[in-house]
XYZ file of C-alpha atoms in Angstrom:
757
model
C 2.512 -45.997 11.465
C 1.232 -45.738 7.888
C 2.973 -43.300 5.595
C -0.123 -42.558 3.546
C 0.182 -38.807 4.060
C 2.711 -36.174 3.091
C 4.358 -33.800 5.490
C 6.003 -30.555 4.370
C 8.676 -29.097 6.633
C 10.650 -26.007 5.717
C 14.334 -26.853 5.526
C 16.583 -25.749 8.373
C 18.122 -22.350 7.761
C 19.707 -19.792 10.056
C 16.466 -18.476 11.592
C 14.034 -21.388 12.023
C 15.813 -23.939 14.213
C 13.208 -23.993 16.985
C 10.213 -24.732 14.761
C 12.283 -27.003 12.520
C 13.574 -29.132 15.389
C 10.079 -29.528 16.859
C 8.574 -30.589 13.538
C 11.426 -32.973 12.695
C 11.097 -34.579 16.127
C 7.352 -35.061 15.587
C 8.053 -36.531 12.142
C 10.695 -38.953 13.409
C 8.451 -39.956 16.292
C 5.544 -40.611 13.915
C 7.799 -42.925 11.920
C 9.122 -44.699 15.053
C 12.613 -43.361 14.346
C 13.209 -41.036 17.299
C 14.761 -43.857 19.324
C 17.431 -43.947 16.622
C 18.368 -40.415 17.640
C 18.295 -41.071 21.378
C 20.183 -44.394 21.281
C 21.848 -45.089 17.929
C 23.830 -48.029 19.339
C 20.686 -49.954 20.282
C 18.799 -48.893 17.159
C 21.326 -48.597 14.310
C 18.776 -49.109 11.519
C 16.472 -46.408 12.851
C 19.472 -44.108 13.361
C 20.481 -44.506 9.725
C 16.987 -43.643 8.482
C 16.686 -40.735 10.898
C 20.027 -39.347 9.721
C 18.772 -39.430 6.134
C 15.592 -37.561 7.037
C 17.587 -34.914 8.919
C 19.977 -34.487 5.990
C 17.127 -34.103 3.510
C 15.518 -31.358 5.575
C 18.380 -28.866 5.912
C 19.631 -26.174 3.556
C 22.715 -26.934 1.498
C 25.110 -24.968 3.699
C 24.499 -27.488 6.527
C 25.206 -30.572 4.428
C 28.969 -30.429 4.734
C 28.783 -30.781 8.516
C 26.057 -33.423 8.534
C 27.804 -35.610 5.947
C 30.612 -36.118 8.443
C 28.189 -37.441 11.096
C 27.887 -41.223 11.328
C 24.719 -41.352 13.431
C 21.520 -39.362 13.731
C 22.468 -38.403 17.287
C 25.737 -36.839 16.121
C 23.885 -34.757 13.539
C 21.152 -33.755 15.991
C 23.631 -32.784 18.710
C 25.728 -30.832 16.199
C 22.792 -28.724 15.066
C 21.586 -28.241 18.628
C 25.031 -27.075 19.684
C 25.099 -24.635 16.770
C 21.720 -23.053 17.443
C 21.287 -23.509 21.193
C 24.649 -22.294 22.368
C 24.751 -21.143 25.988
C 27.654 -18.764 25.554
C 27.491 -15.179 26.783
C 27.592 -13.996 23.167
C 24.473 -16.044 22.404
C 22.698 -14.635 25.460
C 23.597 -11.098 24.434
C 22.390 -11.715 20.878
C 19.011 -13.061 22.036
C 18.544 -10.272 24.571
C 19.220 -7.671 21.891
C 16.775 -9.365 19.511
C 14.094 -9.407 22.186
C 14.814 -5.812 23.172
C 14.498 -4.632 19.548
C 11.466 -6.802 18.775
C 8.942 -4.961 16.609
C 5.681 -6.012 15.030
C 6.158 -6.061 11.253
C 3.889 -4.242 8.852
C 0.998 -6.579 8.050
C 2.058 -9.215 10.595
C -0.811 -10.927 12.489
C -0.752 -10.675 16.283
C -0.459 -14.448 16.691
C 2.634 -14.562 14.501
C 4.205 -11.602 16.298
C 3.591 -13.132 19.738
C 4.890 -16.473 18.448
C 8.185 -14.852 17.446
C 8.454 -13.285 20.888
C 7.820 -16.623 22.610
C 10.460 -18.335 20.488
C 13.040 -15.749 21.516
C 11.980 -16.112 25.160
C 12.323 -19.906 25.099
C 15.715 -19.712 23.363
C 16.925 -17.190 25.929
C 15.753 -19.259 28.895
C 17.405 -22.333 27.347
C 20.785 -20.572 27.584
C 20.377 -20.332 31.350
C 19.309 -16.711 31.418
C 16.633 -15.978 34.036
C 13.696 -14.031 32.677
C 10.240 -13.725 34.180
C 7.128 -14.244 32.021
C 5.853 -10.727 32.733
C 9.059 -9.272 31.234
C 8.180 -10.957 27.952
C 4.715 -9.400 28.072
C 6.177 -5.914 28.476
C 8.590 -6.557 25.584
C 5.638 -7.543 23.391
C 3.726 -4.394 24.346
C 6.754 -2.203 23.656
C 7.073 -3.576 20.124
C 3.475 -2.899 19.071
C 2.862 -0.271 16.343
C 1.085 3.055 16.831
C -2.267 1.519 15.922
C -2.170 -0.312 19.271
C -1.200 2.794 21.280
C -4.639 3.224 22.882
C -4.771 -0.373 24.070
C -1.177 -0.180 25.291
C -1.974 2.960 27.307
C -4.981 1.237 28.901
C -2.937 -1.821 29.853
C -0.094 0.268 31.239
C -2.506 2.336 33.354
C -4.415 -0.695 34.578
C -3.974 -1.685 38.224
C -4.297 -5.372 37.383
C -1.043 -7.309 37.072
C 0.212 -8.344 33.642
C 1.464 -11.796 34.527
C 2.356 -13.133 31.092
C 1.949 -12.594 27.373
C -0.881 -15.134 27.346
C -2.807 -12.866 29.720
C -2.787 -9.978 27.223
C -3.053 -12.013 24.016
C -6.895 -12.104 23.966
C -7.027 -8.303 24.294
C -4.545 -7.935 21.435
C -6.609 -10.237 19.220
C -9.832 -8.350 19.961
C -8.135 -5.058 19.145
C -6.702 -6.491 15.920
C -10.088 -7.789 14.750
C -11.932 -4.594 15.563
C -9.368 -2.103 14.404
C -10.197 -0.039 11.338
C -8.169 3.040 10.594
C -10.155 5.275 8.313
C -8.914 8.884 8.297
C -11.779 11.331 8.632
C -14.053 8.254 8.620
C -14.674 8.394 4.928
C -14.979 12.129 5.253
C -12.934 12.376 2.091
C -16.165 11.520 0.310
C -15.802 12.924 -3.129
C -12.043 13.289 -3.096
C -10.418 11.878 -6.191
C -6.896 11.807 -4.657
C -5.027 8.590 -4.083
C -5.532 8.603 -0.301
C -4.142 5.443 1.271
C -6.046 4.149 4.269
C -3.238 1.811 5.125
C -4.561 0.012 8.171
C -8.067 -0.681 6.979
C -8.885 -4.237 7.937
C -9.475 -6.753 5.198
C -12.982 -8.072 4.683
C -14.776 -5.243 6.509
C -17.308 -4.574 3.769
C -20.906 -5.106 4.819
C -23.007 -7.497 2.765
C -26.759 -7.308 3.332
C -26.135 -5.578 6.628
C -23.943 -8.371 8.011
C -20.204 -8.692 8.248
C -20.147 -11.885 6.226
C -16.679 -11.349 4.782
C -14.727 -11.262 8.050
C -11.749 -13.593 7.912
C -12.282 -14.478 4.251
C -9.619 -12.174 2.846
C -10.010 -9.496 0.156
C -13.005 -9.350 -2.152
C -12.490 -10.038 -5.829
C -14.118 -7.290 -7.867
C -14.256 -9.591 -10.876
C -16.228 -12.571 -9.552
C -17.425 -11.234 -6.180
C -15.861 -14.022 -4.117
C -13.488 -13.509 -1.188
C -9.940 -14.744 -0.629
C -8.269 -13.345 -3.743
C -8.040 -10.157 -5.777
C -9.282 -9.481 -9.300
C -5.961 -9.675 -11.100
C -5.407 -13.170 -9.660
C -8.915 -14.366 -10.402
C -9.134 -17.604 -12.417
C -12.612 -16.886 -13.695
C -13.334 -15.051 -16.986
C -12.685 -11.320 -16.772
C -16.045 -9.605 -16.499
C -14.729 -6.228 -15.442
C -14.527 -4.899 -18.988
C -18.304 -5.299 -19.303
C -19.021 -2.984 -16.392
C -20.993 0.142 -17.261
C -18.877 3.130 -18.157
C -18.558 5.904 -15.641
C -21.362 8.372 -15.639
C -20.777 11.482 -17.631
C -19.339 14.261 -15.556
C -17.981 11.972 -12.834
C -14.272 12.011 -11.988
C -12.227 8.855 -12.188
C -9.794 8.180 -9.352
C -6.575 10.094 -9.897
C -4.574 6.885 -10.049
C -6.482 5.974 -13.175
C -6.557 9.481 -14.611
C -2.778 9.691 -14.644
C -2.527 6.876 -17.160
C -4.411 8.814 -19.804
C -2.802 12.251 -19.410
C -1.376 13.175 -22.781
C 2.367 13.653 -22.747
C 2.897 11.975 -19.343
C 4.413 8.503 -19.415
C 3.341 5.914 -16.871
C 7.062 5.525 -16.069
C 7.212 9.045 -14.640
C 7.025 9.911 -10.942
C 4.367 12.417 -9.926
C 4.276 14.616 -6.825
C 0.761 14.289 -5.396
C -0.589 16.464 -2.595
C -3.551 14.138 -2.063
C -1.739 10.843 -1.577
C -0.921 9.874 1.986
C 1.712 7.314 0.903
C 4.362 6.911 -1.771
C 2.974 4.416 -4.320
C 4.141 2.448 -7.349
C 2.921 -0.574 -9.239
C 6.322 -1.389 -10.771
C 8.068 -4.060 -8.711
C 11.333 -3.664 -10.619
C 11.852 -0.145 -9.222
C 12.464 -1.286 -5.645
C 15.933 -1.371 -4.127
C 14.495 -3.236 -1.137
C 11.022 -4.785 -0.901
C 9.345 -6.608 1.959
C 6.205 -8.434 0.926
C 3.188 -8.402 3.237
C 1.823 -11.654 4.571
C -1.735 -12.753 3.884
C -3.856 -10.647 1.576
C -1.958 -7.368 1.804
C -3.215 -3.884 2.578
C -6.218 -2.132 1.076
C -5.900 1.296 -0.557
C -8.989 3.393 -1.215
C -8.852 5.935 -4.043
C -11.435 8.404 -2.750
C -14.817 6.730 -3.136
C -14.077 5.491 -6.644
C -12.217 2.228 -6.164
C -9.857 -0.007 -4.181
C -6.474 -1.626 -4.843
C -4.339 -3.828 -2.633
C -0.739 -3.196 -1.581
C 1.348 -6.355 -1.519
C 4.501 -4.953 0.073
C 6.617 -1.900 0.850
C 10.230 -0.899 0.460
C 12.660 1.747 -0.782
C 13.043 3.260 -4.259
C 15.937 5.373 -5.530
C 15.372 8.219 -7.999
C 18.157 10.015 -9.833
C 16.846 13.541 -10.196
C 17.988 16.517 -12.247
C 18.419 19.634 -10.093
C 19.451 23.240 -10.822
C 22.983 22.440 -9.641
C 23.377 19.020 -11.243
C 22.031 15.706 -9.997
C 20.878 14.144 -6.755
C 20.036 10.600 -5.743
C 16.825 10.579 -3.690
C 15.786 7.540 -1.673
C 12.064 7.171 -1.000
C 11.362 5.042 2.066
C 8.202 3.026 2.803
C 7.009 3.081 -0.805
C 3.913 0.899 -1.173
C 3.928 -1.731 -3.911
C 0.383 -1.584 -5.329
C -0.059 -3.749 -8.443
C -2.487 -2.119 -10.810
C -1.939 1.482 -9.755
C -1.547 3.514 -12.920
C 1.024 6.046 -11.676
C 4.095 6.362 -9.488
C 3.218 8.800 -6.719
C 5.348 10.797 -4.297
C 3.260 11.807 -1.314
C 3.647 15.458 -0.342
C 2.535 14.710 3.231
C 5.239 12.042 3.567
C 7.877 14.216 1.918
C 7.221 17.084 4.335
C 8.316 14.835 7.203
C 11.919 15.056 5.974
C 12.020 17.965 3.518
C 10.565 21.353 2.642
C 8.079 21.192 -0.236
C 7.861 24.464 -2.180
C 5.412 25.306 -4.985
C 7.072 27.997 -7.100
C 5.521 30.779 -9.153
C 7.103 29.307 -12.278
C 4.865 26.260 -11.867
C 7.539 23.954 -10.445
C 7.434 21.984 -7.212
C 10.755 21.667 -5.349
C 11.891 19.549 -2.421
C 14.656 21.074 -0.313
C 16.805 19.482 2.378
C 18.956 21.831 4.445
C 18.469 24.543 1.835
C 19.605 22.315 -1.038
C 17.171 21.420 -3.822
C 17.157 17.628 -4.195
C 14.088 17.205 -6.421
C 12.267 19.355 -8.980
C 8.883 18.541 -10.518
C 7.446 20.491 -13.442
C 3.727 21.054 -13.920
C 2.316 19.138 -16.892
C -1.427 19.078 -17.619
C -2.234 19.803 -13.995
C 0.141 17.261 -12.396
C 3.720 17.626 -11.151
C 6.181 15.386 -13.027
C 9.612 14.790 -11.461
C 12.604 15.896 -13.551
C 14.703 12.757 -13.895
C 18.402 12.767 -14.733
C 19.321 11.396 -18.134
C 20.203 7.705 -17.998
C 23.550 8.258 -19.679
C 24.639 10.534 -16.812
C 24.162 7.830 -14.236
C 27.445 7.021 -12.527
C 27.035 3.250 -12.485
C 29.781 3.001 -15.076
C 31.730 -0.127 -15.890
C 34.556 0.702 -18.244
C 35.515 -2.110 -20.632
C 38.768 -3.719 -19.522
C 41.590 -3.086 -21.962
C 45.359 -3.481 -21.881
C 45.713 0.282 -21.630
C 43.361 0.389 -18.646
C 45.341 -2.308 -16.822
C 48.583 -0.509 -17.635
C 47.156 2.512 -15.771
C 45.652 0.445 -12.939
C 48.995 -1.231 -12.274
C 50.901 2.002 -11.895
C 52.048 2.367 -15.526
C 54.047 -0.870 -15.374
C 55.932 -1.886 -18.521
C 53.856 -3.491 -21.297
C 56.185 -6.481 -21.737
C 56.257 -7.028 -17.994
C 52.440 -7.084 -17.918
C 52.319 -9.443 -20.908
C 54.602 -11.886 -19.095
C 52.492 -11.518 -15.967
C 49.344 -12.610 -17.806
C 51.080 -15.217 -19.965
C 52.624 -16.846 -16.903
C 49.310 -16.752 -14.996
C 51.097 -14.915 -12.160
C 48.049 -13.010 -10.918
C 44.284 -13.412 -10.846
C 41.633 -10.959 -11.960
C 43.071 -9.643 -15.255
C 40.855 -10.347 -18.261
C 43.231 -9.196 -21.021
C 45.428 -11.352 -23.274
C 49.252 -10.988 -23.377
C 49.093 -9.982 -27.049
C 47.004 -6.947 -26.132
C 49.797 -5.644 -23.889
C 52.476 -6.322 -26.489
C 50.429 -4.492 -29.113
C 50.790 -1.327 -27.014
C 54.612 -1.390 -27.113
C 54.561 0.737 -30.262
C 52.121 3.229 -28.753
C 52.907 6.266 -26.632
C 51.789 6.673 -23.016
C 52.240 10.388 -22.343
C 52.224 10.101 -18.498
C 55.000 7.503 -18.736
C 57.069 9.807 -20.928
C 56.423 12.789 -18.652
C 56.988 10.904 -15.435
C 59.705 8.299 -15.936
C 63.363 9.189 -16.134
C 65.881 7.511 -18.420
C 69.277 7.162 -16.782
C 72.128 4.706 -16.948
C 71.317 1.779 -14.681
C 73.260 1.105 -11.527
C 75.352 -2.081 -11.828
C 74.060 -5.114 -10.000
C 75.643 -5.924 -6.629
C 77.637 -9.137 -6.315
C 75.554 -10.102 -3.278
C 72.943 -12.783 -3.890
C 70.800 -13.841 -0.925
C 69.729 -17.453 -0.451
C 66.882 -16.949 2.032
C 64.383 -14.281 3.160
C 65.713 -11.436 5.331
C 69.304 -12.510 4.793
C 69.794 -8.987 3.440
C 67.492 -5.954 3.340
C 68.382 -2.839 1.344
C 67.363 0.451 2.972
C 67.352 4.013 1.746
C 65.662 7.396 2.181
C 64.360 9.440 -0.732
C 63.832 13.181 -0.442
C 63.268 15.915 0.320
C 60.319 16.186 -2.054
C 59.614 19.552 -3.730
C 56.364 19.926 -1.773
C 55.099 18.555 1.527
C 52.454 15.880 1.276
C 48.928 16.245 2.632
C 50.172 14.860 5.946
C 53.285 17.001 6.001
C 55.816 14.420 4.785
C 58.882 15.427 2.762
C 60.695 12.032 2.634
C 59.933 8.346 2.239
C 61.950 5.386 3.523
C 62.240 2.217 1.450
C 63.016 -1.368 2.443
C 63.726 -4.171 -0.041
C 64.169 -7.851 0.803
C 67.089 -8.940 -1.401
C 65.790 -12.518 -1.731
C 62.037 -12.177 -2.303
C 62.107 -8.592 -3.635
C 59.184 -7.592 -1.444
C 59.253 -3.872 -0.732
C 57.994 -1.514 1.940
C 57.523 2.257 1.723
C 56.949 4.623 4.653
C 56.478 8.396 4.151
C 58.137 10.537 6.845
C 58.124 14.182 7.845
C 61.780 14.200 8.901
C 64.856 12.028 8.424
C 65.128 11.698 12.186
C 62.176 9.273 12.073
C 64.289 6.621 10.309
C 65.321 4.728 13.467
C 61.755 4.379 14.749
C 60.391 3.456 11.323
C 63.155 0.910 10.738
C 62.583 -0.862 14.032
C 58.865 -1.140 13.353
C 59.290 -2.420 9.789
C 61.895 -4.993 10.815
C 59.641 -6.312 13.574
C 56.755 -6.734 11.138
C 58.890 -8.395 8.477
C 60.298 -10.847 11.004
C 56.865 -11.587 12.423
C 55.276 -12.230 9.038
C 58.135 -14.245 7.550
C 59.112 -16.214 10.632
C 62.741 -15.321 9.857
C 65.265 -13.137 11.685
C 66.908 -10.266 9.838
C 70.603 -11.002 9.388
C 71.974 -7.903 7.696
C 70.989 -4.538 6.230
C 72.732 -2.411 3.650
C 72.537 1.386 3.616
C 74.565 4.384 2.512
C 76.552 6.432 5.013
C 73.977 9.162 5.528
C 73.548 10.514 9.055
C 70.053 9.071 9.206
C 71.647 5.586 9.134
C 74.930 6.192 10.922
C 73.804 7.130 14.410
C 73.585 5.634 17.880
C 69.800 5.159 17.877
C 69.841 2.945 14.793
C 73.006 1.111 15.827
C 71.251 0.250 19.118
C 68.323 -1.210 17.137
C 70.648 -3.356 15.039
C 72.746 -4.312 18.071
C 69.716 -5.499 20.044
C 68.676 -7.740 17.165
C 72.126 -8.975 16.269
C 71.767 -7.508 12.768
C 74.895 -6.717 10.750
C 74.884 -3.191 9.320
C 76.691 -2.998 5.967
C 77.525 0.524 4.754
C 78.423 1.445 1.195
C 81.743 3.173 0.505
C 81.689 6.997 0.529
C 80.380 8.510 -2.728
C 79.603 5.017 -4.083
C 75.837 4.852 -4.235
C 76.071 2.081 -6.829
C 77.088 -0.319 -4.017
C 73.521 0.005 -2.783
C 72.172 -0.106 -6.327
C 69.035 -2.124 -5.484
C 67.774 0.591 -3.142
C 68.648 3.333 -5.620
C 66.790 1.570 -8.442
C 63.789 1.111 -6.184
C 63.718 4.821 -5.363
C 64.113 5.765 -9.004
C 61.313 3.453 -10.116
C 58.963 4.652 -7.401
C 59.653 8.290 -8.229
C 59.028 7.650 -11.927
C 55.774 5.796 -11.347
C 54.620 8.431 -8.882
C 55.205 11.206 -11.397
C 53.402 9.213 -14.107
C 50.401 8.546 -11.871
C 50.104 12.191 -10.801
C 50.500 13.322 -14.412
C 47.851 10.852 -15.584
C 45.384 11.865 -12.860
C 45.984 15.619 -12.885
C 45.938 15.624 -9.083
C 47.909 18.020 -6.907
C 51.560 17.214 -6.227
C 50.753 17.316 -2.498
C 49.293 13.817 -3.000
C 52.689 12.357 -3.832
C 52.727 10.239 -0.638
C 49.416 8.586 -1.573
C 50.782 7.986 -5.068
C 54.135 6.530 -3.980
C 52.501 4.053 -1.570
C 49.997 3.056 -4.259
C 52.839 2.656 -6.757
C 54.561 0.319 -4.349
C 51.295 -1.585 -3.835
C 51.171 -2.298 -7.574
C 54.879 -3.150 -7.687
C 54.495 -5.972 -5.178
C 51.746 -7.438 -7.379
C 53.600 -7.356 -10.712
C 56.489 -9.681 -11.653
C 60.140 -8.726 -11.188
C 63.018 -9.986 -13.309
C 64.970 -11.444 -10.383
C 62.688 -14.484 -10.131
C 60.001 -13.846 -12.745
C 57.176 -13.845 -10.224
C 55.383 -11.267 -8.118
C 57.000 -10.411 -4.771
C 53.582 -11.023 -3.178
C 53.490 -14.652 -4.341
C 57.112 -15.314 -3.434
C 56.629 -13.870 0.039
C 53.200 -15.370 0.837
C 53.097 -18.438 -1.377
C 49.930 -17.523 -3.269
C 49.067 -15.566 -6.393
C 47.710 -12.068 -5.759
C 44.259 -11.158 -7.022
C 44.367 -7.752 -8.694
C 40.727 -7.669 -9.791
C 39.951 -4.923 -7.288
C 42.633 -2.523 -8.515
C 41.624 0.766 -10.139
C 43.291 3.679 -11.922
C 44.892 6.137 -9.518
C 42.950 9.403 -9.623
C 39.808 7.862 -11.160
C 36.401 9.360 -10.421
C 34.800 7.472 -7.526
C 31.318 7.553 -5.995
C 31.317 6.575 -2.363
C 28.145 5.219 -0.743
C 27.216 7.320 2.293
C 26.279 5.050 5.238
C 22.646 5.258 6.237
C 23.661 6.418 9.710
C 25.433 9.412 8.185
C 22.726 10.847 5.956
C 19.265 12.252 6.321
C 16.264 11.148 4.369
C 16.210 12.463 0.791
C 19.910 13.265 1.020
C 21.979 11.766 -1.818
C 23.191 8.262 -0.970
C 26.530 8.783 -2.737
C 29.172 11.495 -2.824
C 31.766 12.336 -5.450
C 35.369 11.477 -4.662
C 38.703 10.713 -6.330
C 40.484 7.384 -5.819
C 43.939 7.805 -4.243
C 44.922 4.368 -2.941
C 44.242 1.247 -0.909
C 43.827 1.396 2.851
C 46.360 -0.709 4.806
C 45.083 -3.306 7.276
C 41.652 -3.020 5.692
C 39.684 -4.180 2.669
C 38.818 -0.646 1.655
C 39.713 2.177 -0.711
C 41.214 5.594 0.077
C 39.240 8.455 -1.472
C 39.601 12.216 -1.681
C 36.174 13.787 -1.183
C 35.275 16.551 -3.635
C 33.309 18.834 -1.360
C 35.945 19.352 1.328
C 39.147 17.627 0.174
C 39.100 15.184 3.109
C 40.516 11.675 2.849
C 37.778 9.039 3.238
C 38.094 5.305 3.872
C 35.276 3.261 2.344
C 34.487 -0.231 1.034
C 31.363 0.692 -0.934
C 32.649 2.530 -4.008
C 31.640 2.708 -7.665
C 34.302 3.858 -10.125
C 34.313 5.625 -13.479
C 37.861 5.078 -14.699
C 37.191 7.147 -17.793
C 36.977 10.284 -15.635
C 39.886 11.577 -13.563
C 40.060 14.130 -10.815
C 41.232 16.772 -13.297
C 43.157 18.459 -10.516
C 40.103 20.434 -9.418
C 39.686 18.971 -5.933
C 40.964 21.287 -3.248
C 42.705 19.629 -0.336
C 41.164 19.912 3.106
C 42.395 22.602 5.478
C 44.669 21.804 8.412
C 45.455 18.285 7.183
C 48.487 17.671 9.362
C 46.943 17.210 12.770
C 46.889 13.423 12.443
C 43.404 13.175 13.887
C 40.882 10.525 12.946
C 37.164 11.142 13.097
C 34.643 8.297 12.840
C 32.189 8.834 10.028
C 30.024 5.742 10.220
C 30.553 1.986 9.868
C 33.735 1.229 7.984
C 34.542 4.849 7.215
C 36.890 7.471 8.602
C 37.818 11.021 7.769
C 41.460 11.629 8.579
C 44.821 12.752 7.342
C 47.371 10.557 5.591
C 47.212 7.295 7.477
C 50.049 6.066 5.266
C 52.402 8.461 6.902
C 54.242 7.796 10.133
C 55.800 4.628 11.512
C 52.652 2.480 11.319
C 53.175 -0.407 8.874
C 50.137 -2.323 7.706
C 49.764 -6.061 8.101
C 51.802 -8.041 5.612
C 49.064 -10.550 5.056
C 45.324 -10.482 4.696
C 43.133 -13.170 3.156
C 41.646 -12.463 -0.248
C 37.967 -11.581 -0.291
C 35.754 -11.072 -3.318
C 33.997 -7.773 -2.738
C 33.634 -4.257 -4.051
C 36.730 -3.418 -2.013
C 40.403 -4.437 -2.172
C 40.794 -8.207 -2.094
C 44.210 -8.199 -0.431
C 45.396 -5.083 1.366
C 48.835 -3.658 0.787
C 51.758 -5.432 2.514
C 53.989 -3.490 4.917
C 54.138 -0.027 3.468
C 54.861 -1.402 0.154
C 58.448 -1.981 -1.036
C 58.299 -1.119 -4.697
C 60.435 -2.201 -7.568
C 59.357 -1.967 -11.162
C 61.109 -0.890 -14.309
C 63.456 -2.399 -16.825
C 65.918 -3.792 -14.337
C 63.226 -5.595 -12.344
C 61.202 -6.880 -15.241
C-alpha cells in the first residue's frame, strides 16, 4: 500500500488504550505489518517494523517496558495485559467509572455516549456480564439537568429501552433543539452580565433561516462562522463601528472597565450576573477547557462573549476578624470580559449575602463573615487581603534556620554533616555553620545543661544489637498532652540508632521493651544478645526477666549507685532533655508538649552525625543517606490544607496550626490546631518558619482519652499518638513531597551533644 498520506495517532497514555490500539492496528494493517504482530517468527522483518511503529506511538513512560521487548507481539501483549487486565480490581474500577459516568460541561452527546461504550466494552472484555440495556440506563443517569425532561419521558415510556443506540437519536435531537434562554430574552433591556450558559451555538437567524447551524460561533469582526472575533485573521473592523447612541447603556461588563478608581484586577459582587466570570486565565487554580467553540454569554441585549472553560478561583479576602481564603467554584473563563464578577445568585447557594446600611456587601457562612465588598461608584468591590500577608511564605535557608530545624544540634557537628555529604536536602555550606560558633543561640543556653561527662564504657560492640542500652527518664515536671510523665530510651551500642517512647507510668516498661525489641530485631534481621540497664525496679522485675528469658537475652545491670556504668544511656537522656528544653524555649509552646518535643528531638538526632562513627545513625542502620529536606523548625507557624470533604463552599481552605513533629509510620506532619488545640495529622502543609506559636495556643480539653477521630483523607484528630507502646516502622522509602520524606524510625533513639559529635 502506498504511503503517500500522513496519519496522526495520539500517543498511548493511561486513558486512551482502546482507541489507540484500534488505530494502531488499522495503521499496521494498512502497511501490511499486522502479520508481524500475530506471527513474528514467520515474519521477522514485519515484526521489527511493527515494533518500531508501536514504540514511536506511546508516551515516554511506556518506553522502558517496550525497549525490553524483542518482537512486536511481546510489546503488543504487554500493553494489552496492562490495560485489559481481567482481575477483580480492574472489574471494580471499570464498574465504578461506569456508575459515576457524567456528561461533561460542553461535551457533545456523541462523545459522551462514545465514552460510555468504551467503558462497557472494556468491562465486558474482563468477563463481567452486563446487558446492553444497563448501559443505556447508565447513560441516562449521567445526563445533565438540561436533559431532565427527555429523561423523564423515556423513563415513563412503556416501550423497552433495549440499548444505548436505541436512545441515541432522541438524545441528538434534543441536543440540536435545546436552547436555554432564561425568561426567553425577557431580560430585554437589562444591562447586567446575565449568562445564558446553555444557549446553543449558531442559533442566530439569518434572513429568516437557520443558516448558521453547525458552523460554530459567529465572528463579530468579519461576519463568518467557525471562529470568534479575537481569533479572527482578517483586519480588525470592529473599531470602525458606530459609537453607541447617546443615552444608551453599555453592557455592565464593559462599563466596569471605565469606572474611575476601580481596577480591572478587582473582583466585583454583581446581583445581575448568573455566573461567576473572569477573563484572566492566570487566576484559576483549576481550569477545564470546553471542547468545540465554547459557551455563549449574552450581556443583556448589548453584546455576546464566549466562555472557553470553567474552573475554581481562590480569593484571599480581608474580613473584620482577619483574613479568609474563599474558593469560587464553576467560575467561567470568558476572554474579553472587562471585569471579574462574583454572582450573587450563585453565592446565595452556599452563603448568606447581606447588604449593610454602611454600604458594604458581606457574605456569611455559618455566621462568620468570609467576604466583604465595599461600594465604589455604584459597584461592590471585594476587599482583598494585602499580598504581603499571604501565608505562602518560603523563608530563605540559612545555617541558623537549619540549626533550629535539626533540634539545635551543635554548629560544628552540622558543618561536618554537610562537609561529609552525610545527608541530602541541606543547601547551606559548612562555613556558614562554623561562622555561627561565635554567636549566641539563646534557646540553647536556656535549654542545655553543662555537666561533667560520664566516662565512656569499656564495652565496644562489633555488630548490631550485640548490646542495647536502656533507661527511663522522669518523672517530668508536668504531664504531657497524652498524660505521660516518663520516657523510655533505647540505644543500639553499635549503630547508635535510638528509640524513644513516652509512658504514663514506669510499669509500662516491660510491655514497651518487648515491643521495641521485636521491631529492632525485625528491621535489622539480627537477634538482641544483651541489654544494659540500671537496677531500678522498672528493670529488675519478673515481667521483664521473662521477656529477656524467652528471647535468650543477657540482662547486664550496673553496680548500685554507679550510673556511669550505663553512661551511654545517661548521656542520651541528658542530650534529649537539653534539646527538648531548647526547642520548647525557642517555640514558646506549653511545657505540656514535652513528649512531642522529645520524640522530634530524637528524630533529628538519628539524622545528624554522631562521633562514634562520624555518620548518621539512620545511614548506618539502613545503609542510605537520610534526606532532611522536609524538616522544619519545631513550633513554626503552619497552615494546613483542609480536605475538600471536610469543608463547605466558601469556607477557608486552610487553617492555622503549629508544627509539633513528624507522624510515625506516615509521610505526614503533626500539627497543633489553633482554634481548638487538637493534634492534627496532615501531609498538605505550608510553613512560615519566621513565625512561632508564641505559646498562645490552648491545648484541647480531655486530651488523654486516646481516641482517634477520622477527619478526612490522610488526616486524624487525636491525642498523642507518640505515647504508648506503639513503635513506628523503622524504615520507609524516601518520597519527594510536601510531607516528611522518611518517617521517624522506632520511637527515635536520640543522641546528640559534644560526646556524640
